[in-house]
PDB file of C-alpha atoms in Angstrom:
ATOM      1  CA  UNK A  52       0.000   0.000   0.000  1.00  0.00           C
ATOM      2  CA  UNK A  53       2.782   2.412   0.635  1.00  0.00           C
ATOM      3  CA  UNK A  54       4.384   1.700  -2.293  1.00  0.00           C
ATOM      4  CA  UNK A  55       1.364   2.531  -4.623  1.00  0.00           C
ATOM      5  CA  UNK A  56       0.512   5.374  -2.437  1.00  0.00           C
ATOM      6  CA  UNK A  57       4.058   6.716  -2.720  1.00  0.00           C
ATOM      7  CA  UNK A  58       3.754   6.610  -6.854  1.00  0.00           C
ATOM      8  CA  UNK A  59       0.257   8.146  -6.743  1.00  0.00           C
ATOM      9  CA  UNK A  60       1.490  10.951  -5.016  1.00  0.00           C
ATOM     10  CA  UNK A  61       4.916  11.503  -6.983  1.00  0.00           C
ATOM     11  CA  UNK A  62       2.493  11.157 -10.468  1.00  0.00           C
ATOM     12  CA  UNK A  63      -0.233  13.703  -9.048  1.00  0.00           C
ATOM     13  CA  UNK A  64       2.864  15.439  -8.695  1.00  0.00           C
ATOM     14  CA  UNK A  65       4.502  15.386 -11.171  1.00  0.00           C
ATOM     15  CA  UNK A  66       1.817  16.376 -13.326  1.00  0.00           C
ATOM     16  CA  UNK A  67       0.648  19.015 -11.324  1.00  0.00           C
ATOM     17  CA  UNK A  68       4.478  20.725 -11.987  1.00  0.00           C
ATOM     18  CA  UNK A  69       4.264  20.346 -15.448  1.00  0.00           C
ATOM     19  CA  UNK A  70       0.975  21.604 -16.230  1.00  0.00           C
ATOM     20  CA  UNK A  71       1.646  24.872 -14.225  1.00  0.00           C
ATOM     21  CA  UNK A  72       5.266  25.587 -16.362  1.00  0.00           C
ATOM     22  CA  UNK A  73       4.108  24.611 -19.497  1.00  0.00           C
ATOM     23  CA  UNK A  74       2.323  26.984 -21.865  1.00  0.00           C
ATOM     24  CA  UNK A  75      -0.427  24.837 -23.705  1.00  0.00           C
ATOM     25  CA  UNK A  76      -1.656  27.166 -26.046  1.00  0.00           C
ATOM     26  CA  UNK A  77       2.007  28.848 -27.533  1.00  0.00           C
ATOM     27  CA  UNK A  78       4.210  27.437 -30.121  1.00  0.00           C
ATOM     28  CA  UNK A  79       7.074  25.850 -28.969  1.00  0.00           C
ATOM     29  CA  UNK A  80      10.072  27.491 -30.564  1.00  0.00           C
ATOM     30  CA  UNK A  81      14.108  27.892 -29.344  1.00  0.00           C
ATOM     31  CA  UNK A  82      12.428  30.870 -27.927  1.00  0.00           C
ATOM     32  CA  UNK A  83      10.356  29.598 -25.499  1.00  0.00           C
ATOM     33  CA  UNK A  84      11.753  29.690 -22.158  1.00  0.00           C
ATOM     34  CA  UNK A  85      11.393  27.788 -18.717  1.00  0.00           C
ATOM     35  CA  UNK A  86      13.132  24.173 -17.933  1.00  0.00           C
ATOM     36  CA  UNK A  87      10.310  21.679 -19.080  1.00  0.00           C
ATOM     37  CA  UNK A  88      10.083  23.843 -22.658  1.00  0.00           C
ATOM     38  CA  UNK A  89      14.003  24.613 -23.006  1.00  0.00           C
ATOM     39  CA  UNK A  90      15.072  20.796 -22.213  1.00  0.00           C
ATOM     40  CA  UNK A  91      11.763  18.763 -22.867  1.00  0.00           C
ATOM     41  CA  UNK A  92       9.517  19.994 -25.058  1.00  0.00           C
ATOM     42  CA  UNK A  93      11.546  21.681 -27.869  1.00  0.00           C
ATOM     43  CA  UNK A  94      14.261  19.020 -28.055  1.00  0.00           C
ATOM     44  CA  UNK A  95      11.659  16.531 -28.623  1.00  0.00           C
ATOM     45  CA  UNK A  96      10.174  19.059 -31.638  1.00  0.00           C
ATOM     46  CA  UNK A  97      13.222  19.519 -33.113  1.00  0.00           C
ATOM     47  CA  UNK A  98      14.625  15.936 -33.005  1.00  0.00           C
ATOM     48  CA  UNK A  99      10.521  14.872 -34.670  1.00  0.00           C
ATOM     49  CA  UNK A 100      11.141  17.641 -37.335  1.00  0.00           C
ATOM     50  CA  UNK A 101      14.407  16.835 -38.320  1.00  0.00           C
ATOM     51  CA  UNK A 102      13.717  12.694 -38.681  1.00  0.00           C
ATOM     52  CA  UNK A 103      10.129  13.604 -40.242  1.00  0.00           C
ATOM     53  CA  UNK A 104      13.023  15.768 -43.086  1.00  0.00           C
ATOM     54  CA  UNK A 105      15.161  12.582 -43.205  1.00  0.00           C
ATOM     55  CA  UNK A 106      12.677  10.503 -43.631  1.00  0.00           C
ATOM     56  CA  UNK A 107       9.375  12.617 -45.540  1.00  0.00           C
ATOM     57  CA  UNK A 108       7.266  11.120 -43.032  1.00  0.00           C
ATOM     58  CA  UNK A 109       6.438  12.862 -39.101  1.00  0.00           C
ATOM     59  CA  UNK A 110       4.602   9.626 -39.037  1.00  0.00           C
ATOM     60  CA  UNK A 111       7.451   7.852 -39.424  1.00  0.00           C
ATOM     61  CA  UNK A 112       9.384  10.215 -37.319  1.00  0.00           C
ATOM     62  CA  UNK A 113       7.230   9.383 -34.417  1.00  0.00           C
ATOM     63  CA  UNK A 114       7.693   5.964 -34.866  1.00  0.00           C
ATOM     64  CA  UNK A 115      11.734   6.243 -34.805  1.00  0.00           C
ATOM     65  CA  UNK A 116      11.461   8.784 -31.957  1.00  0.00           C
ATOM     66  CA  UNK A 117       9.515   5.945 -30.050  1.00  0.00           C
ATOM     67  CA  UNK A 118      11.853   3.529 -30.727  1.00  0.00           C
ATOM     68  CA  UNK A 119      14.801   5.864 -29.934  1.00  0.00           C
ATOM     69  CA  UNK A 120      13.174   6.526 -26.146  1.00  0.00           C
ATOM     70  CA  UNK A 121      12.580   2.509 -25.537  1.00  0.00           C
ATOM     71  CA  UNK A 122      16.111   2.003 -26.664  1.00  0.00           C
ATOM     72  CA  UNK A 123      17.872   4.303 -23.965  1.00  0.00           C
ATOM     73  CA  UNK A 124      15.010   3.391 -21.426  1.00  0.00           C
ATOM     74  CA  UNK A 125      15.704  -0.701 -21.928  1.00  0.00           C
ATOM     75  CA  UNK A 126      18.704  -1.034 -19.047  1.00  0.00           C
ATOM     76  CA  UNK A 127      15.855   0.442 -16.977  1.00  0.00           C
ATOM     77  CA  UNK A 128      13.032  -1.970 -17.844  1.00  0.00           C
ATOM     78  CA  UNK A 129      15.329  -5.164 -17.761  1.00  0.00           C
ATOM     79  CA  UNK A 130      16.426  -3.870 -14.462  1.00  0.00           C
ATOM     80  CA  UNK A 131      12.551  -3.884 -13.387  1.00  0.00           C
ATOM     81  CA  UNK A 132      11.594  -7.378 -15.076  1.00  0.00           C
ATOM     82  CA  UNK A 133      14.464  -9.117 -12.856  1.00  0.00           C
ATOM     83  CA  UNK A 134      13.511  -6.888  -9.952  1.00  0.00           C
ATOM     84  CA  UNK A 135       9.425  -7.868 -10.608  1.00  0.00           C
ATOM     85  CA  UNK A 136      10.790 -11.488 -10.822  1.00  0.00           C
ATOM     86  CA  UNK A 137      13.017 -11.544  -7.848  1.00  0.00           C
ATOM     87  CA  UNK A 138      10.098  -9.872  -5.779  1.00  0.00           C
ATOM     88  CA  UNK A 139       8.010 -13.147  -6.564  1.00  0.00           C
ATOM     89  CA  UNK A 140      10.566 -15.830  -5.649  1.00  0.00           C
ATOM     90  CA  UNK A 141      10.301 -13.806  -2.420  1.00  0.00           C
ATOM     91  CA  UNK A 142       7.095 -13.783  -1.325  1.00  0.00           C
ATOM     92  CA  UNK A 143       7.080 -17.480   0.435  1.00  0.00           C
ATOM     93  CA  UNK A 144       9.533 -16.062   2.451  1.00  0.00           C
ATOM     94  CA  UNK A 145       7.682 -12.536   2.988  1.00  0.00           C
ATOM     95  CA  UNK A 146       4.369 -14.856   3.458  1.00  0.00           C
ATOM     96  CA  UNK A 147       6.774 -16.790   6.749  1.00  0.00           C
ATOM     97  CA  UNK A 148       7.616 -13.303   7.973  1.00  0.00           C
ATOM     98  CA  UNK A 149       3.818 -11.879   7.885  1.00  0.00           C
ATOM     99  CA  UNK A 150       2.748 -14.931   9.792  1.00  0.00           C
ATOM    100  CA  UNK A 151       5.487 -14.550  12.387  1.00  0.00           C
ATOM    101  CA  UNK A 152       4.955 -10.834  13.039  1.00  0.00           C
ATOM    102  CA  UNK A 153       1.092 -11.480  12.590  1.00  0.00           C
ATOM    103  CA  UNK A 154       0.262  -9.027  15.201  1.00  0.00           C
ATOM    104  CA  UNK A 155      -0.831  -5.716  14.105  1.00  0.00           C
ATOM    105  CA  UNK A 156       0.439  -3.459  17.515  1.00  0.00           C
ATOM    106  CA  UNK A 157       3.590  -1.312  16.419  1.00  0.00           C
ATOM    107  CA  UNK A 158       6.369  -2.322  17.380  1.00  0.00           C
ATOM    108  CA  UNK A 159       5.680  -5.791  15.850  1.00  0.00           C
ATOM    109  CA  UNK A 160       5.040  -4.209  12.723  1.00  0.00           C
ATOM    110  CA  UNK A 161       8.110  -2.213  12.784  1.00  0.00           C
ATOM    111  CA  UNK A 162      10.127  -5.511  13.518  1.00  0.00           C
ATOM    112  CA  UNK A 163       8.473  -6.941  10.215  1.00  0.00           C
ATOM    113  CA  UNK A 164       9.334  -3.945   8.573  1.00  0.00           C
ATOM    114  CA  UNK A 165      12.827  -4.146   9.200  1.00  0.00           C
ATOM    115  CA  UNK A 166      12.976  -7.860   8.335  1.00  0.00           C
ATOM    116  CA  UNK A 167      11.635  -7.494   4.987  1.00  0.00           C
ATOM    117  CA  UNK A 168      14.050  -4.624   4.335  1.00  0.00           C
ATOM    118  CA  UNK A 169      16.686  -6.614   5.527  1.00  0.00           C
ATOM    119  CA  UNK A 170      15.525  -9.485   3.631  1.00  0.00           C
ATOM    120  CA  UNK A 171      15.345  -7.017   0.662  1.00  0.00           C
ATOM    121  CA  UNK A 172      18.988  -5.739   1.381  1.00  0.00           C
ATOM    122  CA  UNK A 173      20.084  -9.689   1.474  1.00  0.00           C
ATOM    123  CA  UNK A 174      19.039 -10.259  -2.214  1.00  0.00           C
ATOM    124  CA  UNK A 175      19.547  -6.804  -3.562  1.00  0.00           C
ATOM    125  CA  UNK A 176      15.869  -6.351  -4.247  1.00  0.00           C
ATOM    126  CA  UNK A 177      14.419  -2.541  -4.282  1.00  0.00           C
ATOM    127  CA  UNK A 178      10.537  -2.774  -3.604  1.00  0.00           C
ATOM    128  CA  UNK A 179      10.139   0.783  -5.433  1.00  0.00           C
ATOM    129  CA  UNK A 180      12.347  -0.365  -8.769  1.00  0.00           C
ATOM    130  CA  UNK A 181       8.925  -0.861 -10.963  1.00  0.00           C
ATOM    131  CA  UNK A 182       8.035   3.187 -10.160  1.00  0.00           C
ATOM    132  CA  UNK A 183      11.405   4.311 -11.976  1.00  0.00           C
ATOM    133  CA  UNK A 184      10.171   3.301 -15.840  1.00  0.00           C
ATOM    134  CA  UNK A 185       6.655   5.201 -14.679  1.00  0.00           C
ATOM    135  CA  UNK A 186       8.354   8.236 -13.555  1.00  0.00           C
ATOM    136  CA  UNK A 187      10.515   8.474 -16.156  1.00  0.00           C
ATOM    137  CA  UNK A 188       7.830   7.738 -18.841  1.00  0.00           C
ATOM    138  CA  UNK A 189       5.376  10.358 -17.659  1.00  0.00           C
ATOM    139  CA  UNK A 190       7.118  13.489 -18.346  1.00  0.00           C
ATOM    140  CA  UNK A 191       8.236  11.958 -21.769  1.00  0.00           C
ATOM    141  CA  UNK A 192       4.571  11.359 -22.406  1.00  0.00           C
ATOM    142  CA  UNK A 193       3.796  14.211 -21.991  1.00  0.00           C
ATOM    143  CA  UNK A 194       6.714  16.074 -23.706  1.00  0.00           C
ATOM    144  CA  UNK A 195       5.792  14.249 -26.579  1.00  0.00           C
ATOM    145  CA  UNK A 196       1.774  15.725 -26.207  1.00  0.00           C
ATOM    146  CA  UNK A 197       2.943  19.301 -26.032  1.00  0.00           C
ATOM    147  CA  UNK A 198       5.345  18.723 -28.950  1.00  0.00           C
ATOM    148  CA  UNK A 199       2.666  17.791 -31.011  1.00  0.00           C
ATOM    149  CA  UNK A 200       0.092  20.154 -30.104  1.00  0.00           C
ATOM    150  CA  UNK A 201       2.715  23.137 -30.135  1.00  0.00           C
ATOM    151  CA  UNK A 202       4.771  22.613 -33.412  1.00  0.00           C
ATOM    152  CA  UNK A 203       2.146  23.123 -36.293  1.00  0.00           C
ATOM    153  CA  UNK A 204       3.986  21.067 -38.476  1.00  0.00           C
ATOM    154  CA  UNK A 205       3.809  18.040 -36.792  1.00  0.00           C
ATOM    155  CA  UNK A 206       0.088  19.126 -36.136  1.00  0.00           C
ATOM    156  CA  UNK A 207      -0.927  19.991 -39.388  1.00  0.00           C
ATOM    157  CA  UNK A 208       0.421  16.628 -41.115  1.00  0.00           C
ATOM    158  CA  UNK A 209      -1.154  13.462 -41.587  1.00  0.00           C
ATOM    159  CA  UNK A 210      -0.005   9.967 -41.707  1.00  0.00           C
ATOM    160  CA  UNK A 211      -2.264   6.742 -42.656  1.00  0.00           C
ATOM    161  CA  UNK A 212      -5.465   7.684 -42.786  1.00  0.00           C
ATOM    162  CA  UNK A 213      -5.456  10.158 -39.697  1.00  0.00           C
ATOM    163  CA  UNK A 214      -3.825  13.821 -39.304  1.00  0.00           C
ATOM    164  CA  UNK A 215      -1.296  13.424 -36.210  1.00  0.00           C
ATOM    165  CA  UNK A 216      -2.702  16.571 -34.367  1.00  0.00           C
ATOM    166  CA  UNK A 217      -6.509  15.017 -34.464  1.00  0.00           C
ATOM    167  CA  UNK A 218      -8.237  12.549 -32.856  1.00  0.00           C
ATOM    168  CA  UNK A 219      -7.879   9.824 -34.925  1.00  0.00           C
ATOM    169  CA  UNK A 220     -11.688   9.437 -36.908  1.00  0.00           C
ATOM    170  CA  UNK A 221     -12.238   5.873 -37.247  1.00  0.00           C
ATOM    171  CA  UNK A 222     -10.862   4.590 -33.525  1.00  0.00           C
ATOM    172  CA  UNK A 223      -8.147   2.154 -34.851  1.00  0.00           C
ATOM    173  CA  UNK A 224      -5.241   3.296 -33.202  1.00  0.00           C
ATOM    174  CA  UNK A 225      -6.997   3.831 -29.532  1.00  0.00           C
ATOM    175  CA  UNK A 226      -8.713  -0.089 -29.977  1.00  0.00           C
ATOM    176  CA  UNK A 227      -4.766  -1.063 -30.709  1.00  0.00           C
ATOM    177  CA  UNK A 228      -3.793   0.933 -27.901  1.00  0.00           C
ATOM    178  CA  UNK A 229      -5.820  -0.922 -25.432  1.00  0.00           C
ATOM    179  CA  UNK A 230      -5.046  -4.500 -27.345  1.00  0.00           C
ATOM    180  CA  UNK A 231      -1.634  -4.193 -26.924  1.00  0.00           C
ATOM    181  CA  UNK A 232      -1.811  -2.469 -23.539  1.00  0.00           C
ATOM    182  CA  UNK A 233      -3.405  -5.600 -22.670  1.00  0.00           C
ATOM    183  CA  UNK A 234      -1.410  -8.121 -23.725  1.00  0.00           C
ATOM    184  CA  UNK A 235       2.075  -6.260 -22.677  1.00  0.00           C
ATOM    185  CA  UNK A 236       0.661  -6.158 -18.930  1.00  0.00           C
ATOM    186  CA  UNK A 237      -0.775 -10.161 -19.531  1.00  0.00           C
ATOM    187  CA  UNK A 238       2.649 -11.039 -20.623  1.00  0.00           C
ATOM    188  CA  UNK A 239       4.544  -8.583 -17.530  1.00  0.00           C
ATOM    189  CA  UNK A 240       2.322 -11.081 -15.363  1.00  0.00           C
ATOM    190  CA  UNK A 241       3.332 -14.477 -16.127  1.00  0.00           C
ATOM    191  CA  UNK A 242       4.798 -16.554 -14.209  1.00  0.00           C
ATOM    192  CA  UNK A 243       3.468 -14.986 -10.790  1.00  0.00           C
ATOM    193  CA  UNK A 244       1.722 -17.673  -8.517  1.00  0.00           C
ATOM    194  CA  UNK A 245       1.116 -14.864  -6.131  1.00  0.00           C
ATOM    195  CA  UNK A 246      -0.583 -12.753  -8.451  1.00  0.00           C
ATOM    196  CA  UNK A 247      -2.945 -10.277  -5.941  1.00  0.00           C
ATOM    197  CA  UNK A 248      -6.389  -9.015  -6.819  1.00  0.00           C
ATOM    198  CA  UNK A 249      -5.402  -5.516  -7.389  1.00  0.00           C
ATOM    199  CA  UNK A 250      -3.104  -7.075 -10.526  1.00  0.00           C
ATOM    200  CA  UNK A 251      -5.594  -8.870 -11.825  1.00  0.00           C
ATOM    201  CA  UNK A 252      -7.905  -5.469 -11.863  1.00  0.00           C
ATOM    202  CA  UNK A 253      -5.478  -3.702 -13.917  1.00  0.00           C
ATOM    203  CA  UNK A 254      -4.984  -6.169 -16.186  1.00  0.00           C
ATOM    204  CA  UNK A 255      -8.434  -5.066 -17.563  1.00  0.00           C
ATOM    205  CA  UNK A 256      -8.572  -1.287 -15.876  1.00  0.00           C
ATOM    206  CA  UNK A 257      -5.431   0.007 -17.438  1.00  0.00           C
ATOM    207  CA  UNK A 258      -6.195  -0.875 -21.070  1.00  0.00           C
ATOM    208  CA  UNK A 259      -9.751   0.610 -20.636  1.00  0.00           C
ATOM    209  CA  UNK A 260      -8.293   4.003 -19.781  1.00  0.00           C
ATOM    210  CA  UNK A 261      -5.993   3.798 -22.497  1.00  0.00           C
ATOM    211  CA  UNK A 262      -8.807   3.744 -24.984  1.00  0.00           C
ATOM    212  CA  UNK A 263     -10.646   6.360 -23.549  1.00  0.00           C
ATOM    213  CA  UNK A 264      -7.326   8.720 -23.329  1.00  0.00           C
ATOM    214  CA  UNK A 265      -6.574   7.827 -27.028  1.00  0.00           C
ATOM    215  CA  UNK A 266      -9.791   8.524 -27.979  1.00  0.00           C
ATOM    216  CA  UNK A 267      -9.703  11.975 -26.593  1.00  0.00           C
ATOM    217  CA  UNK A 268      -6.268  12.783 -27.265  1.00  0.00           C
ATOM    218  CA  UNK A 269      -4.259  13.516 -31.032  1.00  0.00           C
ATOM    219  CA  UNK A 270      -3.777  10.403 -33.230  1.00  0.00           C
ATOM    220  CA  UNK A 271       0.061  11.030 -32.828  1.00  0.00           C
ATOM    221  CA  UNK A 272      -0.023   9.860 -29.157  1.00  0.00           C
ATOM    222  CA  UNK A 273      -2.325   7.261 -29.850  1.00  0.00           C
ATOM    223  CA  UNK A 274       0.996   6.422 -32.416  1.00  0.00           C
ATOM    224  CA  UNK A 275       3.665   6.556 -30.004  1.00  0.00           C
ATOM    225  CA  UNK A 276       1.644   4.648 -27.699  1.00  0.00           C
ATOM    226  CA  UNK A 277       0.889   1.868 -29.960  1.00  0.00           C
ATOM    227  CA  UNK A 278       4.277   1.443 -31.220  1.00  0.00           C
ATOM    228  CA  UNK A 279       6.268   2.090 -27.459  1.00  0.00           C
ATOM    229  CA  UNK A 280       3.762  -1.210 -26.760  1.00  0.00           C
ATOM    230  CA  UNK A 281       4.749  -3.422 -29.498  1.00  0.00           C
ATOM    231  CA  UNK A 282       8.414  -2.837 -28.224  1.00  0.00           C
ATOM    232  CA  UNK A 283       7.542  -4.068 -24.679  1.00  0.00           C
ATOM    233  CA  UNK A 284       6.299  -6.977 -26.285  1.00  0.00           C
ATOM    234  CA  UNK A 285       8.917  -8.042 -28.224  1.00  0.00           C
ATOM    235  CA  UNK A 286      11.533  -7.508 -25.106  1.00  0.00           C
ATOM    236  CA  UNK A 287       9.391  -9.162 -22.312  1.00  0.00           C
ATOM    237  CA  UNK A 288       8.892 -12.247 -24.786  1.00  0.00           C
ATOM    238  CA  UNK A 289      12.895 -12.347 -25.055  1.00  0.00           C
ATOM    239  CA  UNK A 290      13.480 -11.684 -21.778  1.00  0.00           C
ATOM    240  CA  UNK A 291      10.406 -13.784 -20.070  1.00  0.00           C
ATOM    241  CA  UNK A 292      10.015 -16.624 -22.560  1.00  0.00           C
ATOM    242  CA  UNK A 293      10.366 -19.339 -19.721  1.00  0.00           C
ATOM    243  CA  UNK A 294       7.536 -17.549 -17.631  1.00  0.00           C
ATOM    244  CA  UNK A 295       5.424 -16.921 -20.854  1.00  0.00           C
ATOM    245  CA  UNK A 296       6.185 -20.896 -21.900  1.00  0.00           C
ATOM    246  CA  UNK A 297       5.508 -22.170 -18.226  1.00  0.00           C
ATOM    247  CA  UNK A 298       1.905 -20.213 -18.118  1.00  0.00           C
ATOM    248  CA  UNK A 299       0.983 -21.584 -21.468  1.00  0.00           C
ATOM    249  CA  UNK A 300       1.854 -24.745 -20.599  1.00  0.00           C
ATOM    250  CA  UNK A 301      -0.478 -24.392 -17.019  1.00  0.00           C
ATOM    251  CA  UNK A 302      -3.120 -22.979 -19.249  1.00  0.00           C
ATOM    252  CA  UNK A 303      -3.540 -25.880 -21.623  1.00  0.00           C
ATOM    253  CA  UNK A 304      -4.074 -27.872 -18.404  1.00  0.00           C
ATOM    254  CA  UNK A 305      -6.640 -25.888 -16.993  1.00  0.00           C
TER     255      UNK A 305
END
């Protein structure tokens, strides 16, 4: 509980800051001024506009940028699948500890505190490791949204059969959003015995709210979302084929 509570309050946060230094409704340009603009937003404008040049496509552009971000962002990730994995060979022994310090007064609680940290410590296990690849996506997501919306040629250009800075009209990408959403978290979750309700809820919660975000948001987001879930497929089926194989295998028996 303190863990989630801990990342809702650093993403209520962190969102909070950006949407009070960030002007919305002006063009992004080497001009604009303040931190998130200077070193977010316009690098991310600039680096879209100059592969959409290379390439005659922002589509395409957005695509490369995506796969440019998951690239330098992959130590983290692998870093969080072993962490994720290590976290479930540990919970028989977390389970033992619960049941010895069963009572619920405070200093008992404090002693089970310390012996899960301790336990932690003794396998090099950091509870709060699957927060960093949220944190660090979030302002990216967002950079990319006001580089979008704020450089009209990236706006005003279309790609497919939907213009980047609109919604897109016939609901594909959003649908694919959610799809994919699903399956990357399905696959994240295999292999864990211990799986707890609140998992199993956001297997279907999170993919619901990524449809209704696409829908409301410009096709170009929908885009990099889409395509930054395809790569999370492909690595967590190389790096989690045994888990992926193993809960196949248990499903064909159920």
């Amino acid at each position: 509980m303190k863990k989630k509570l801990f990342l809702g309050i650093t993403l209520i946060f962190l969102l909070t800051v950006l949407a009070g230094c960030t002007e919305i409704n002006q063009p992004i340009t080497d001009d604009s001024k303040g931190v998130w603009n200077e070193y977010v937003v316009y690098p991310l404008s600039l680096v879209i506009t100059y592969l959409a040049e290379v390439f005659k496509s922002y589509g395409v552009a957005i695509i490369v940028v995506t796969i440019l971000i998951r690239l330098l962002i992959l130590p983290l990730m692998i870093k969080q699948m072993r962490n994720t994995k290590a976290m479930q060979m540990l919970q028989p022994e977390m389970q033992k500890l619960k049941e010895k310090y069963s009572s619920k007064d405070a200093q008992t609680q404090q002693q089970l505190q310390k012996e899960t940290m301790a336990l932690f410590q003794t396998y090099g296990v950091n509870p709060l490791a699957g927060c960093f690849p949220i944190l660090i996506q979030m302002p990216i997501l967002i950079g990319i949204f006001h580089a979008i919306t704020r450089t009209s040629e990236i706006a005003n250009n279309s790609f497919l059969w939907f213009d980047l800075g609109a919604r897109d009209p016939l609901f594909i990408l959003p649908i694919v959003a959610g799809i994919t959403t699903f399956i990357q978290q399905k696959m994240m979750m295999a292999g864990n015995a211990n799986q707890n309700p609140q998992m199993a809820m956001m297997l279907w919660v999170m993919p619901i709210m990524i449809v209704v975000f696409a829908i409301n948001f410009p096709a170009a987001l929908s885009l990099y979302w889409v395509v930054g879930n395809l790569f999370m497929i492909i690595q967590t089926y190389f790096i989690k084929g045994p888990d992926l194989k193993q809960a196949n295998v248990e499903g064909v028996k159920k």
